[in-house]
Coordinates of C-alpha atoms in Angstrom, one line a residue:
M1 CA -7.7 -35.2 5.9
A2 CA -11.3 -34.5 6.9
T3 CA -14.6 -35.9 5.8
T4 CA -17.7 -34.3 4.4
N5 CA -19.2 -34.4 7.9
D6 CA -16.7 -31.7 8.9
I7 CA -17.9 -29.2 6.3
K8 CA -19.2 -25.9 7.9
N9 CA -19.6 -22.3 6.7
G10 CA -16.2 -20.7 6.4
T11 CA -14.3 -24.0 5.9
V12 CA -11.7 -23.7 3.2
L13 CA -11.3 -26.8 1.0
K14 CA -8.5 -27.7 -1.3
L15 CA -10.0 -29.2 -4.5
E16 CA -8.0 -29.8 -7.7
G17 CA -5.2 -27.5 -6.5
Q18 CA -7.5 -24.6 -5.8
L19 CA -8.9 -23.1 -2.6
W20 CA -12.6 -22.9 -2.1
N21 CA -14.4 -21.2 0.7
V22 CA -17.7 -22.8 1.8
I23 CA -20.5 -20.2 1.8
E24 CA -23.5 -22.6 2.5
F25 CA -23.8 -26.3 3.1
Q26 CA -26.7 -28.7 3.7
H27 CA -26.5 -32.3 4.8
V28 CA -29.2 -34.3 3.0
K29 CA -30.5 -37.7 3.8
P30 CA -33.1 -38.7 1.2
G31 CA -35.5 -41.6 2.0
K32 CA -33.9 -43.6 -0.8
G33 CA -30.2 -43.8 -1.6
G34 CA -27.2 -42.5 0.3
A35 CA -26.8 -39.3 2.2
F36 CA -24.9 -36.4 0.6
V37 CA -23.7 -32.9 1.3
R38 CA -24.8 -30.0 -0.9
T39 CA -22.5 -27.0 -0.8
K40 CA -22.2 -23.5 -2.4
M41 CA -18.5 -22.5 -2.6
R42 CA -16.5 -19.5 -3.7
N43 CA -13.2 -19.8 -5.3
V44 CA -10.8 -17.8 -3.0
M45 CA -8.7 -16.4 -5.9
S46 CA -11.2 -15.7 -8.7
G47 CA -14.4 -15.2 -6.6
K48 CA -16.4 -17.6 -8.8
V49 CA -19.3 -19.2 -6.9
V50 CA -20.2 -22.9 -7.7
D51 CA -22.6 -25.5 -6.3
K52 CA -21.0 -28.9 -5.6
T53 CA -22.4 -32.1 -4.1
F54 CA -20.3 -34.6 -2.1
N55 CA -21.3 -38.1 -1.0
A56 CA -21.5 -38.4 2.8
G57 CA -18.3 -39.7 4.4
L58 CA -16.1 -38.8 1.5
K59 CA -12.6 -37.8 2.4
I60 CA -11.8 -34.2 1.5
E61 CA -8.7 -32.0 2.0
T62 CA -9.1 -28.9 4.1
A63 CA -6.6 -25.9 3.9
T64 CA -5.2 -24.4 7.0
V65 CA -6.4 -20.8 7.0
D66 CA -5.4 -18.4 9.7
R67 CA -8.0 -15.7 10.3
R68 CA -6.8 -12.7 12.3
D69 CA -8.1 -9.2 13.1
Y70 CA -6.1 -6.4 11.4
Q71 CA -6.5 -2.7 11.4
Y72 CA -6.6 -0.9 8.1
L73 CA -3.9 1.8 8.0
Y74 CA -3.7 3.4 4.6
Q75 CA -3.7 2.8 0.8
D76 CA -0.2 2.6 -0.9
G77 CA -0.8 3.0 -4.6
A78 CA -2.9 -0.1 -5.6
D79 CA -2.1 -1.9 -2.4
F80 CA -3.5 -1.6 1.1
V81 CA -1.5 -1.7 4.4
F82 CA -2.9 -3.5 7.4
M83 CA -1.5 -3.9 11.0
D84 CA -1.9 -6.9 13.2
T85 CA -3.1 -5.3 16.5
S86 CA -1.6 -8.1 18.6
D87 CA 2.1 -7.8 17.5
Y88 CA 2.0 -4.6 15.4
D89 CA 3.3 -6.4 12.3
Q90 CA 2.2 -4.7 9.1
I91 CA 1.2 -6.6 5.9
T92 CA 0.5 -5.3 2.4
V93 CA -2.5 -6.7 0.6
S94 CA -3.1 -6.2 -3.1
G95 CA -6.1 -4.3 -4.3
A96 CA -7.3 -7.4 -6.2
T97 CA -7.4 -9.3 -2.9
V98 CA -9.2 -6.5 -1.1
G99 CA -11.8 -6.3 -3.9
D100 CA -15.1 -4.6 -3.1
A101 CA -14.2 -4.2 0.6
T102 CA -12.6 -0.8 -0.5
N103 CA -16.1 0.6 -0.9
F104 CA -16.7 0.3 2.9
M105 CA -13.2 0.6 4.5
L106 CA -12.1 3.7 6.4
E107 CA -8.7 4.2 8.0
N108 CA -8.3 2.6 11.4
Q109 CA -11.2 0.2 10.8
M110 CA -10.9 -3.4 12.0
V111 CA -11.2 -6.2 9.4
N112 CA -10.6 -9.9 9.5
I113 CA -8.0 -11.2 7.0
A114 CA -7.7 -14.9 6.0
I115 CA -4.1 -16.0 5.4
H116 CA -2.9 -19.3 3.9
D117 CA 0.8 -20.1 3.7
G118 CA 1.7 -16.4 4.3
T119 CA -0.6 -15.2 1.4
P120 CA -3.7 -13.1 2.2
L121 CA -6.7 -14.8 0.6
Y122 CA -9.6 -12.5 1.3
I123 CA -10.8 -9.8 3.6
E124 CA -14.0 -10.1 5.8
L125 CA -15.7 -6.9 6.9
P126 CA -18.3 -6.7 9.6
P127 CA -21.8 -7.4 8.2
S128 CA -22.6 -3.6 8.4
V129 CA -20.6 -0.4 8.8
V130 CA -21.5 3.2 9.7
L131 CA -20.5 5.7 7.1
E132 CA -21.3 9.4 6.4
I133 CA -23.1 10.7 3.4
T134 CA -20.8 13.3 1.8
Y135 CA -23.2 14.3 -1.1
T136 CA -26.8 13.7 -2.1
E137 CA -29.3 15.8 -4.0
P138 CA -32.2 17.3 -2.0
G139 CA -35.1 14.9 -2.0
L140 CA -38.4 16.2 -3.5
Q141 CA -41.6 14.8 -2.2
G142 CA -44.1 14.0 -5.0
D143 CA -47.0 11.7 -5.6
R144 CA -45.7 8.2 -6.1
S145 CA -47.1 4.9 -5.1
S146 CA -44.0 3.6 -3.3
A147 CA -41.2 5.1 -1.3
G148 CA -38.6 6.8 -3.5
T149 CA -34.9 6.6 -3.4
K150 CA -32.0 8.7 -4.6
P151 CA -28.3 8.2 -5.1
A152 CA -25.9 9.3 -2.3
T153 CA -22.1 9.3 -2.2
L154 CA -20.5 7.9 1.0
E155 CA -17.3 9.2 2.5
T156 CA -15.4 6.3 0.9
G157 CA -16.6 7.5 -2.6
Y158 CA -19.0 4.6 -3.1
E159 CA -22.5 5.4 -4.3
I160 CA -25.6 3.8 -2.7
Q161 CA -29.4 4.3 -3.0
V162 CA -31.0 6.0 0.1
P163 CA -34.5 7.2 1.0
L164 CA -35.5 10.8 -0.1
F165 CA -35.3 12.2 3.5
I166 CA -31.6 11.5 3.9
E167 CA -29.4 14.7 3.7
N168 CA -25.7 15.5 3.4
N169 CA -23.5 14.7 6.5
T170 CA -26.0 12.1 7.8
K171 CA -24.5 8.9 9.2
V172 CA -26.0 5.8 7.8
K173 CA -25.6 2.0 8.3
V174 CA -24.7 0.1 5.1
D175 CA -24.7 -3.6 4.5
T176 CA -21.2 -4.6 3.4
R177 CA -22.4 -7.7 1.5
D178 CA -24.5 -5.9 -1.1
G179 CA -24.1 -2.2 -0.4
S180 CA -27.7 -1.6 0.6
Y181 CA -28.9 1.1 2.9
L182 CA -29.9 -0.3 6.4
G183 CA -30.9 2.9 8.3
R184 CA -29.9 6.2 9.7
V185 CA -27.6 6.3 12.7
S186 CA -28.2 8.9 15.4
E187 CA -25.2 10.3 17.2

């Protein structure tokens, strides 16, 4: 058992039989009344995000979650196969658990997988990845008041918005949290 003072980003709590991953937390000590902890948590299974407030010092149950680095090997139907680089054990993770990470994963890429009681909970990608643009329309310069964007397809098949000057076969840096364009990458 832990207390609310032990809450940090990435802590997995067990509340009402479900696992919740803490995204944000804030310890608040108002001038009047007792202190409390304000949190934003994501349900590990459904992905639902909720705000929850705990009184300071309240006992909470944390879940033991093992986070390890795995290498993405290949897709097997709807499932994905990963290898633990320390002992070469392979695990299969369902497509539902991988979720939107498929938009930014290439074979042999390193990812972090959180496992609880032998069950993969979720996959953490690095904050940004470098991917190649496989197709985009030529950008036309015109008179517009702000910088224009156009759709571009990445080598994973995911489509993002990029500036007009980006061409086919250009390597770009992409934010894995929201799929936004971060910049061009020179070789």
